[in-house]
Coordinates of C-alpha atoms in Angstrom, one line a residue:
Chain A
X1 CA 314.7 126.1 151.1
X2 CA 311.9 124.2 149.6
X3 CA 309.3 125.6 147.1
X4 CA 306.9 123.4 147.7
X5 CA 306.9 124.4 151.6
X6 CA 303.7 126.5 152.6
X7 CA 305.3 129.7 154.5
X8 CA 301.7 131.3 155.3
X9 CA 298.2 129.3 155.1
X10 CA 295.4 131.7 156.3
X11 CA 291.5 130.6 156.4
X12 CA 288.6 133.2 157.1
X13 CA 285.2 132.1 157.6
X14 CA 281.8 133.6 158.0
X15 CA 278.9 132.5 158.5
X16 CA 275.0 133.8 159.0
X17 CA 272.7 132.3 160.7
X18 CA 268.8 132.9 161.7
X19 CA 268.2 133.2 165.4
X20 CA 265.0 134.3 164.9
X21 CA 262.5 136.6 163.2
X22 CA 264.0 139.5 164.8
X23 CA 267.6 138.5 164.9
X24 CA 270.4 137.5 162.8
X25 CA 274.0 136.3 164.5
X26 CA 276.9 136.4 161.8
X27 CA 280.7 134.5 163.0
X28 CA 283.8 135.5 161.4
X29 CA 286.8 133.0 162.6
X30 CA 290.2 133.5 160.9
X31 CA 292.6 130.7 161.8
X32 CA 296.0 131.0 160.1
X33 CA 300.0 130.1 160.4
X34 CA 300.0 133.2 162.9
X35 CA 296.3 134.6 164.1
X36 CA 294.1 132.5 165.5
X37 CA 290.5 135.1 166.1
X38 CA 287.0 134.9 166.1
X39 CA 284.4 138.1 165.9
X40 CA 280.1 137.0 166.5
X41 CA 277.8 139.9 166.1
X42 CA 274.0 139.8 166.3
X43 CA 272.4 141.6 164.1
X44 CA 268.2 143.2 165.1
X45 CA 266.2 143.0 162.1
X46 CA 264.3 145.1 160.1
X47 CA 266.8 147.7 161.6
X48 CA 269.7 145.9 160.7
X49 CA 271.9 147.3 163.4
X50 CA 274.3 145.7 165.6
X51 CA 272.8 144.6 169.0
X52 CA 275.4 142.7 170.6
X53 CA 279.2 141.9 170.2
X54 CA 282.2 140.0 171.4
X55 CA 285.4 137.6 170.2
X56 CA 288.8 137.2 170.9
X57 CA 291.8 137.8 169.3
X58 CA 295.3 135.9 169.6
X59 CA 298.4 136.6 167.6
X60 CA 302.0 134.8 167.8
X61 CA 303.2 138.6 167.5
X62 CA 301.0 141.5 168.5
X63 CA 300.6 141.7 172.2
X64 CA 296.9 141.0 172.9
X65 CA 294.7 144.1 172.2
X66 CA 293.3 146.2 175.5
X67 CA 290.2 146.1 176.4
X68 CA 288.9 144.1 173.2
X69 CA 285.6 143.4 174.9
X70 CA 285.1 147.2 175.6
X71 CA 286.5 148.5 172.3
X72 CA 284.2 146.4 170.6
X73 CA 281.0 147.0 172.2
X74 CA 281.4 150.9 170.9
X75 CA 279.7 149.9 167.6
X76 CA 276.6 148.3 169.5
X77 CA 273.7 150.3 167.7
X78 CA 275.9 150.7 164.6
X79 CA 273.8 149.8 161.3
X80 CA 274.9 147.5 159.1
X81 CA 275.3 149.1 155.2
X82 CA 276.6 151.7 153.2
X83 CA 279.1 153.9 155.0
X84 CA 279.1 151.2 157.7
X85 CA 283.6 150.7 157.7
X86 CA 284.5 154.2 158.2
X87 CA 282.4 154.7 161.2
X88 CA 283.4 150.9 162.4
X89 CA 287.0 152.0 162.1
X90 CA 286.5 154.9 163.7
X91 CA 285.1 153.6 167.0
X92 CA 287.2 150.4 167.7
X93 CA 289.9 152.6 166.6
X94 CA 292.8 152.5 163.8
X95 CA 296.5 150.8 165.5
X96 CA 297.9 148.1 163.6
X97 CA 297.1 145.5 166.3
X98 CA 293.1 146.6 165.0
X99 CA 293.8 146.2 162.1
X100 CA 292.1 142.5 161.6
X101 CA 289.8 143.3 164.5
X102 CA 288.4 146.0 162.4
X103 CA 287.9 143.9 159.0
X104 CA 286.5 141.1 160.8
X105 CA 283.3 143.3 162.0
X106 CA 283.3 144.0 158.9
X107 CA 283.5 140.7 157.2
X108 CA 280.8 139.9 159.4
X109 CA 278.4 142.9 158.3
X110 CA 279.3 141.9 154.8
X111 CA 277.9 138.0 155.6
X112 CA 274.7 140.1 156.8
X113 CA 274.3 142.2 153.9
X114 CA 275.1 139.3 151.2
X115 CA 272.8 137.3 153.4
X116 CA 269.8 139.5 152.4
X117 CA 271.3 140.1 148.7
X118 CA 271.4 136.0 147.7
X119 CA 267.9 136.0 148.7
X120 CA 267.2 139.0 146.3
X121 CA 269.5 137.0 143.3
X122 CA 267.6 133.7 143.9
X123 CA 264.4 135.3 142.4
X124 CA 266.6 135.9 139.2
X125 CA 265.4 134.1 135.9
X126 CA 267.4 131.1 134.8
X127 CA 267.9 132.6 130.7
X128 CA 270.2 135.1 129.6
X129 CA 267.1 137.5 128.4
X130 CA 265.9 137.6 131.6
X131 CA 268.9 137.7 133.8
X132 CA 269.3 141.5 131.6
X133 CA 266.4 142.1 131.9
X134 CA 266.3 141.2 135.9
X135 CA 269.7 143.0 136.8
X136 CA 269.0 146.1 134.3
X137 CA 266.1 146.9 136.3
X138 CA 268.5 146.2 140.0
X139 CA 270.6 149.0 138.4
X140 CA 267.6 151.4 137.4
X141 CA 266.0 151.0 141.3
X142 CA 270.0 150.7 142.7
X143 CA 271.3 153.8 141.5
X144 CA 274.0 153.4 143.4
X145 CA 275.5 150.0 141.2
X146 CA 275.7 152.2 137.8
X147 CA 279.3 152.3 137.3
X148 CA 281.0 150.4 140.5
X149 CA 281.7 147.3 139.0
X150 CA 282.6 145.5 135.5
X151 CA 279.0 144.5 135.2
X152 CA 277.2 147.8 135.7
X153 CA 280.5 150.2 134.0
X154 CA 279.1 152.7 132.0
X155 CA 278.2 151.8 128.1
X156 CA 277.7 148.3 129.6
X157 CA 274.6 146.3 128.7
X158 CA 273.1 146.2 131.8
X159 CA 272.7 150.1 132.1
X160 CA 271.9 151.3 128.9
X161 CA 268.3 151.7 129.0
X162 CA 269.1 153.3 132.7
X163 CA 271.5 155.7 130.0
X164 CA 269.1 156.5 127.6
X165 CA 266.6 157.4 130.6
X166 CA 268.9 159.9 131.7
X167 CA 269.9 161.2 128.2
X168 CA 266.1 161.8 127.2
X169 CA 265.6 163.9 130.8
X170 CA 268.7 166.0 130.8
X171 CA 269.8 165.6 127.1
X172 CA 273.2 164.9 127.7
X173 CA 274.6 161.3 128.5
X174 CA 274.7 160.2 132.1
Chain B
X1 CA 269.8 110.2 164.4
X2 CA 267.4 113.0 164.7
X3 CA 268.1 116.7 164.0
X4 CA 265.7 118.8 166.3
X5 CA 265.8 122.4 166.3
X6 CA 268.3 122.7 163.7
X7 CA 268.7 126.3 161.5
X8 CA 270.0 126.6 157.7
X9 CA 273.0 128.7 157.4
X10 CA 271.7 132.2 156.1
X11 CA 275.0 132.4 153.9
X12 CA 278.5 131.1 154.4
X13 CA 281.7 132.5 153.0
X14 CA 285.3 130.8 152.7
X15 CA 288.6 132.2 151.9
X16 CA 291.9 130.3 151.9
X17 CA 295.0 132.3 151.1
X18 CA 298.3 130.2 150.8
X19 CA 301.7 131.6 150.4
X20 CA 305.0 129.9 149.3
X21 CA 308.3 130.5 148.3
X22 CA 309.0 130.5 144.4
X23 CA 313.0 131.5 144.9
X24 CA 314.6 134.2 146.6
X25 CA 312.9 137.0 145.7
X26 CA 309.6 136.4 145.1
X27 CA 306.5 134.5 146.7
X28 CA 303.3 133.0 145.0
X29 CA 300.1 133.9 146.5
X30 CA 296.9 131.5 146.0
X31 CA 293.3 132.8 146.9
X32 CA 290.2 131.1 146.6
X33 CA 286.9 132.9 147.6
X34 CA 284.1 130.8 147.9
X35 CA 280.2 131.8 148.8
X36 CA 276.5 131.1 149.1
X37 CA 276.7 133.9 146.1
X38 CA 280.2 133.6 143.8
X39 CA 283.1 131.6 143.4
X40 CA 286.6 132.8 142.2
X41 CA 290.3 132.8 142.9
X42 CA 293.5 134.8 141.7
X43 CA 297.3 133.7 141.9
X44 CA 299.4 136.7 142.1
X45 CA 303.4 137.0 142.1
X46 CA 304.7 139.5 144.8
X47 CA 308.4 140.8 145.3
X48 CA 309.8 139.4 148.7
X49 CA 312.0 142.6 149.7
X50 CA 309.4 145.7 148.7
X51 CA 305.6 143.7 148.4
X52 CA 305.1 144.8 144.6
X53 CA 302.4 142.6 142.9
X54 CA 304.4 141.7 139.2
X55 CA 301.7 139.7 138.1
X56 CA 298.2 138.6 139.1
X57 CA 295.6 136.5 137.3
X58 CA 292.4 135.6 138.1
X59 CA 288.8 133.0 137.6
X60 CA 285.8 133.1 137.7
X61 CA 284.2 129.8 139.2
X62 CA 280.5 130.4 139.6
X63 CA 279.2 134.6 139.4
X64 CA 275.9 136.4 139.2
X65 CA 275.2 138.7 136.2
X66 CA 275.8 137.7 132.6
X67 CA 278.4 141.2 132.9
X68 CA 280.6 139.5 135.9
X69 CA 283.3 138.2 133.6
X70 CA 284.1 141.7 132.4
X71 CA 285.8 141.7 135.6
X72 CA 288.6 139.6 134.7
X73 CA 289.9 142.4 132.2
X74 CA 290.9 145.4 134.9
X75 CA 292.6 142.6 137.7
X76 CA 295.9 143.2 135.8
X77 CA 295.4 147.0 137.3
X78 CA 296.6 145.7 140.3
X79 CA 300.1 144.7 138.8
X80 CA 302.2 147.2 140.3
X81 CA 300.4 147.8 143.5
X82 CA 302.4 147.5 146.8
X83 CA 300.4 145.5 148.8
X84 CA 302.5 146.9 152.4
X85 CA 299.7 147.7 155.1
X86 CA 297.0 150.7 153.5
X87 CA 296.9 149.4 150.2
X88 CA 293.5 148.6 150.5
X89 CA 292.0 152.0 149.9
X90 CA 293.3 151.8 146.4
X91 CA 292.4 148.2 146.0
X92 CA 288.9 149.6 146.6
X93 CA 289.0 152.3 144.3
X94 CA 290.9 150.4 141.6
X95 CA 290.0 147.1 141.4
X96 CA 286.7 147.4 143.6
X97 CA 285.5 149.9 141.2
X98 CA 286.5 149.3 137.5
X99 CA 286.6 144.9 138.0
X100 CA 284.5 143.8 141.2
X101 CA 284.4 144.0 144.3
X102 CA 284.6 140.6 145.6
X103 CA 288.2 140.4 143.2
X104 CA 289.3 143.4 145.4
X105 CA 288.1 141.5 149.0
X106 CA 290.3 138.6 148.0
X107 CA 293.1 140.6 146.7
X108 CA 293.0 142.2 150.2
X109 CA 293.3 138.8 151.4
X110 CA 296.4 138.6 149.9
X111 CA 298.1 141.5 150.4
X112 CA 297.6 140.9 153.8
X113 CA 298.9 137.6 153.1
X114 CA 301.9 138.2 151.7
X115 CA 302.3 140.5 154.8
X116 CA 302.0 137.9 156.8
X117 CA 304.2 136.0 154.9
X118 CA 307.2 138.0 154.7
X119 CA 307.6 138.7 158.0
X120 CA 307.8 134.6 158.6
X121 CA 310.4 135.3 155.8
X122 CA 312.1 137.8 157.6
X123 CA 312.3 135.6 161.2
X124 CA 313.4 132.5 159.0
X125 CA 316.1 135.1 157.9
X126 CA 317.0 135.6 161.3
X127 CA 316.3 132.6 163.1
X128 CA 314.0 133.6 165.4
X129 CA 315.6 136.0 167.0
X130 CA 314.6 140.2 167.1
X131 CA 310.7 138.8 165.4
X132 CA 309.1 142.1 166.8
X133 CA 310.9 144.4 165.3
X134 CA 310.6 142.4 161.8
X135 CA 307.3 142.5 162.2
X136 CA 307.6 146.1 161.6
X137 CA 309.5 146.1 158.8
X138 CA 306.9 144.1 157.4
X139 CA 304.0 146.5 158.9
X140 CA 304.3 149.5 158.8
X141 CA 303.4 151.8 155.3
X142 CA 305.9 152.3 153.3
X143 CA 307.5 155.4 152.3
X144 CA 307.4 156.1 148.7
X145 CA 304.6 152.4 147.8
X146 CA 304.9 151.5 144.4
X147 CA 301.8 151.6 142.2
X148 CA 303.0 151.4 139.1
X149 CA 299.5 150.9 137.1
X150 CA 298.0 153.9 139.4
X151 CA 298.1 157.7 139.8
X152 CA 295.5 157.8 142.6
X153 CA 296.9 158.9 146.1
X154 CA 299.1 156.1 147.9
X155 CA 297.8 154.3 150.6
X156 CA 299.1 155.6 154.2
X157 CA 299.8 159.0 152.6
X158 CA 296.2 161.7 152.3
X159 CA 296.1 163.7 149.4
X160 CA 297.4 166.8 150.3
X161 CA 294.7 169.4 149.9
X162 CA 297.0 172.6 148.3
X163 CA 296.4 175.5 150.4
X164 CA 293.5 178.4 149.1
X165 CA 294.7 182.0 150.1
X166 CA 292.8 184.4 149.6
X167 CA 293.9 187.6 147.7
X168 CA 295.5 190.2 149.7
X169 CA 294.0 193.0 149.2
X170 CA 289.9 190.9 149.8
X171 CA 288.8 191.1 153.0
X172 CA 286.9 187.9 153.6
X173 CA 283.8 187.8 155.3
X174 CA 281.0 184.9 154.9
X175 CA 278.0 186.7 155.1
X176 CA 279.6 189.7 153.4
X177 CA 276.6 191.1 150.6
X178 CA 278.4 190.2 146.9
X179 CA 277.7 191.9 144.2
X180 CA 275.7 188.5 143.1
X181 CA 274.0 188.6 146.5
X182 CA 273.3 192.7 145.6
X183 CA 271.8 191.3 142.1
X184 CA 269.9 188.0 144.0
X185 CA 268.2 191.0 146.2
X186 CA 267.1 192.6 143.3
X187 CA 265.3 190.0 142.5
X188 CA 261.6 190.0 144.0
X189 CA 261.2 187.7 146.6
X190 CA 260.7 184.0 145.3
X191 CA 262.5 180.6 144.9
X192 CA 265.9 180.6 145.5
X193 CA 267.0 176.7 144.7
X194 CA 270.5 175.7 146.4
X195 CA 272.1 172.3 146.2
X196 CA 272.8 172.0 149.7
X197 CA 275.0 168.5 149.5
X198 CA 278.0 168.6 147.0
X199 CA 281.4 166.9 147.0
X200 CA 284.3 168.2 145.2
X201 CA 287.9 167.2 144.9
X202 CA 290.5 167.0 147.0
X203 CA 288.9 168.0 149.6
X204 CA 286.4 164.7 149.5
X205 CA 288.6 161.9 148.4
X206 CA 285.2 160.0 147.5
X207 CA 284.9 163.3 144.4
X208 CA 286.5 163.4 141.4
X209 CA 285.8 167.3 140.3
X210 CA 287.2 170.6 141.7
X211 CA 285.1 173.3 143.0
X212 CA 285.9 175.5 140.5
X213 CA 283.9 172.7 138.0
X214 CA 280.8 172.0 140.1
X215 CA 280.0 175.8 140.5
X216 CA 280.6 176.7 137.0
X217 CA 278.0 173.6 136.1
X218 CA 275.5 174.6 138.5
X219 CA 275.5 178.3 137.1
X220 CA 275.0 176.4 134.0
X221 CA 272.2 174.6 134.3
X222 CA 271.0 177.5 136.4
X223 CA 270.8 176.7 140.0
X224 CA 270.7 179.5 142.0
X225 CA 273.2 178.4 144.6
X226 CA 275.1 175.9 145.6
X227 CA 276.1 174.6 149.4
X228 CA 279.9 172.5 149.3
X229 CA 279.2 169.9 152.1
X230 CA 282.7 168.1 151.8
X231 CA 283.9 164.9 154.3
X232 CA 285.0 166.0 157.5
X233 CA 285.9 168.9 156.0
X234 CA 286.0 172.6 156.7
X235 CA 285.9 175.3 153.9
X236 CA 287.2 178.6 155.4
X237 CA 285.4 182.4 155.0
X238 CA 288.2 183.6 153.3
X239 CA 288.2 180.2 150.4
X240 CA 284.5 180.8 150.2
X241 CA 284.2 184.3 149.7
X242 CA 287.3 184.2 146.7
X243 CA 284.9 181.7 145.2
X244 CA 281.6 184.1 145.7
X245 CA 283.6 186.8 143.8
X246 CA 285.3 184.7 140.9
X247 CA 282.2 183.3 140.0
X248 CA 279.6 185.9 141.2
X249 CA 277.5 183.1 142.0
X250 CA 276.3 182.4 146.1
X251 CA 278.5 179.3 146.9
X252 CA 278.0 178.8 151.0
X253 CA 279.6 176.0 153.3
X254 CA 278.4 173.5 155.3
X255 CA 280.3 169.8 156.1
X256 CA 279.2 166.5 156.3
X257 CA 280.2 164.2 159.5
X258 CA 280.4 160.8 160.2
X259 CA 278.4 159.9 163.2
X260 CA 278.3 156.9 165.5
X261 CA 274.7 157.0 163.7
X262 CA 275.6 157.7 160.3
X263 CA 276.3 161.1 158.1
X264 CA 275.4 164.4 159.4
X265 CA 275.3 167.2 157.3
X266 CA 276.2 170.3 159.4
X267 CA 275.6 174.6 158.3
X268 CA 276.6 177.2 160.3
X269 CA 279.2 175.2 162.4
X270 CA 283.1 175.4 161.7
X271 CA 284.6 173.0 164.1
X272 CA 287.2 170.9 162.7
X273 CA 285.6 167.4 163.5
X274 CA 287.4 164.7 162.2
X275 CA 287.4 161.0 162.5
X276 CA 283.4 159.8 163.7
X277 CA 281.8 161.4 166.4
X278 CA 278.6 161.1 168.3
X279 CA 276.0 162.3 167.2
X280 CA 274.3 163.5 170.3
X281 CA 277.7 165.0 170.8
X282 CA 277.5 166.8 167.5
X283 CA 274.2 167.9 168.3
X284 CA 275.3 169.7 171.9
X285 CA 278.2 171.6 170.3
X286 CA 276.3 172.0 166.4
X287 CA 273.2 173.5 169.0
X288 CA 276.0 175.3 170.8
X289 CA 277.7 177.3 167.7
X290 CA 273.9 178.4 166.2
X291 CA 274.7 175.9 163.6
X292 CA 271.6 173.5 162.3
X293 CA 271.9 170.0 161.7
X294 CA 270.4 167.4 158.6
X295 CA 270.4 164.1 158.6
X296 CA 272.0 163.1 155.6
X297 CA 270.2 159.9 153.7
X298 CA 269.2 158.0 156.6
X299 CA 268.1 155.1 154.8
X300 CA 271.0 154.6 151.9
X301 CA 271.8 151.1 151.0
X302 CA 268.5 150.4 153.7
X303 CA 266.0 149.4 150.9
X304 CA 268.5 147.8 148.4
X305 CA 270.0 144.0 148.2
X306 CA 267.2 142.3 149.5
X307 CA 267.4 145.1 153.1
X308 CA 264.0 145.9 152.0
X309 CA 262.9 142.8 151.9
X310 CA 263.1 142.3 156.0
X311 CA 260.1 144.6 156.1
X312 CA 260.6 147.7 157.8
X313 CA 257.9 150.0 158.5
X314 CA 257.7 153.4 159.0
X315 CA 256.4 153.2 162.0
X316 CA 259.9 151.2 163.2
X317 CA 262.0 153.7 161.1
X318 CA 260.7 156.8 163.1
X319 CA 261.2 154.7 165.4
X320 CA 265.4 155.4 164.7
X321 CA 267.3 157.0 167.9
X322 CA 268.7 160.1 165.2
X323 CA 265.7 161.3 164.6
X324 CA 265.9 163.0 168.0
X325 CA 269.0 165.2 167.3
X326 CA 268.4 165.8 164.4
X327 CA 266.8 169.1 162.9
X328 CA 266.0 168.5 159.2
X329 CA 266.0 165.2 157.3
X330 CA 267.6 165.6 153.8
X331 CA 264.9 163.5 152.0
X332 CA 265.7 164.2 149.2
X333 CA 269.8 162.7 147.7
X334 CA 271.0 162.1 144.3
X335 CA 272.9 159.4 145.4
X336 CA 270.1 156.6 146.6
X337 CA 266.9 155.0 145.7
X338 CA 263.3 156.3 144.9
X339 CA 262.2 154.0 148.3
X340 CA 265.2 155.2 150.3
X341 CA 264.3 159.0 149.8
X342 CA 260.3 158.7 149.6
X343 CA 260.5 156.3 153.5
X344 CA 263.0 159.2 154.2
X345 CA 260.3 162.1 153.4
X346 CA 257.5 159.8 155.3
X347 CA 259.3 159.6 158.6
X348 CA 259.9 163.6 158.0
X349 CA 256.4 164.3 157.7
X350 CA 255.3 161.7 160.9
X351 CA 258.0 163.7 162.6
X352 CA 257.3 167.0 161.2
X353 CA 260.5 167.8 160.6
X354 CA 261.4 169.7 157.7
X355 CA 263.2 168.3 154.3
X356 CA 266.1 169.2 152.2
X357 CA 267.6 168.0 149.1
X358 CA 270.7 167.5 148.1
X359 CA 272.2 165.8 144.8
X360 CA 275.1 164.2 147.0
X361 CA 277.3 164.9 143.5
X362 CA 280.6 163.7 143.5
X363 CA 281.8 164.8 139.8
X364 CA 279.8 168.0 137.7
X365 CA 277.5 165.3 135.8
X366 CA 275.0 165.0 138.8
X367 CA 275.3 168.4 140.4
X368 CA 271.7 169.4 140.7
X369 CA 269.9 166.6 140.9
X370 CA 268.1 167.2 143.5
X371 CA 268.1 170.7 145.7
X372 CA 266.5 172.5 148.3
X373 CA 264.3 175.5 147.2
X374 CA 263.7 178.1 148.9
X375 CA 260.7 181.1 149.6
X376 CA 263.1 183.6 149.3
X377 CA 266.7 184.3 147.7
X378 CA 270.0 183.3 150.2
X379 CA 272.8 185.3 150.3
X380 CA 275.1 183.6 152.9
X381 CA 275.6 181.2 155.3
X382 CA 273.9 183.7 158.0
X383 CA 271.1 183.8 155.9
X384 CA 271.0 180.0 154.9
X385 CA 270.8 179.2 158.8
X386 CA 268.2 181.5 159.2
X387 CA 265.8 179.8 156.8
X388 CA 267.0 176.3 157.9
X389 CA 265.5 177.5 161.1
X390 CA 262.5 178.6 159.6
X391 CA 261.3 175.7 157.6
X392 CA 260.6 177.3 154.4
X393 CA 261.7 175.0 152.2
X394 CA 261.4 171.7 150.8
X395 CA 263.1 169.7 148.8
X396 CA 262.7 169.6 144.8
X397 CA 264.0 167.5 141.5
X398 CA 265.8 170.2 139.6
X399 CA 267.6 168.6 137.3

């Protein structure tokens, strides 16, 4: 067998569009060697709740998902935000042929969050000291970021002030 | 051509994963993530027979914070991971937290692609026959996944919680008055501060400290008691009683249960709920048991990452359906922002619901960050539920 011929190729695209001031739509499309699928959600603002969902999922080997549309409707009302994955998984199901469906719903939700994140990040200054200040303030205001990735890891430059403040308050390192 | 009524995309993310065969034993996986914020790529080598990642290299193309490039130093920890189904949690916990969640996201795509590629290879070996059994071979969770660089729980096999047996001569009784409780009774009526939201390991997979460690820290910092509220985990009355006697300290039990409307703290309710339950149904069961239900961190993550810019007003917040079913609102939670706690407090006040406080601690460094201050000493679960229902308490910053 030639080494240069691809065995498998996957494209996953997620996009978010503003329908109007009260509604965002997020679509995840998956095309790979054996799959053709799409999940589309609408999210009500500012509640960030899923107000509508539909989609399809075709896989070469898996049997079609029973009652996919009905299963998807279970997540209507779920809020896009922290802790959503376990709720989505619990409501749709965790069978092997649902793994990708759940993941695509999650991708749609992440798209919504990242579209909001992008607007915040656009406010970051261009200069390096300004950026350090901007992201230090961000982690101070969003404590869940602390120690959740390399950028905000314990002892790092972006959390130095936060750790110093905690030490001053509690007398012990954070 | 004139375009009318068109909207700009608010966000776009593309992920491309390609898998090629290097030799009879190995596949090469190349993946790119390019979105409105980040651009990054990784290259993996993966063994065909057991889906073990033998090497991984990453590159940043675009990033945001000045410290993002440090993430590359930790990517190597994925070498040795078995990429079979179920590896996702381990990837989130190691690569996502130590390195970067976006690298973790892309690595999960690689794992999926590697599994699909191996199915195709197996099918080709088989000449296209028996494809469903070959599919199963590559899909099912491994019996003993190889994670050379990680000692965390293996995918597909939840960490067993060690059996906890009360001594034979000990009569368990959750509402019994212990020595500590008698001491509390001797204490004049007055403030009694309990951390009502504490997680422990291994009962909560996301926690890193044992119940013993959490209790010792609570005692050290001067709390009057703590309540263990592990995720969808029921501590038995016997276990709690043994801990109480061991430490001579007020130790109570609750539970944090996942509902379709978010996490809920329950007290005086020992039904073992697994998976996701509808909030309305949980409320019905808790009420039937005479228990108490509080919305845990109801606005967690709501006012960060730009979601705070969407203009959620208090009037809109109090209209959330969940508040129809709760007995109280956790208005001081140690894992959310001051603004999110502030909104929860405002909503509680507007709805005339009592407010609780808890650290949501997952390790000993944060026990007691927030707690609940009661008017009177509380010695056991029965007294806790009665006090919660009476509404004579308020959340406090303690630590």
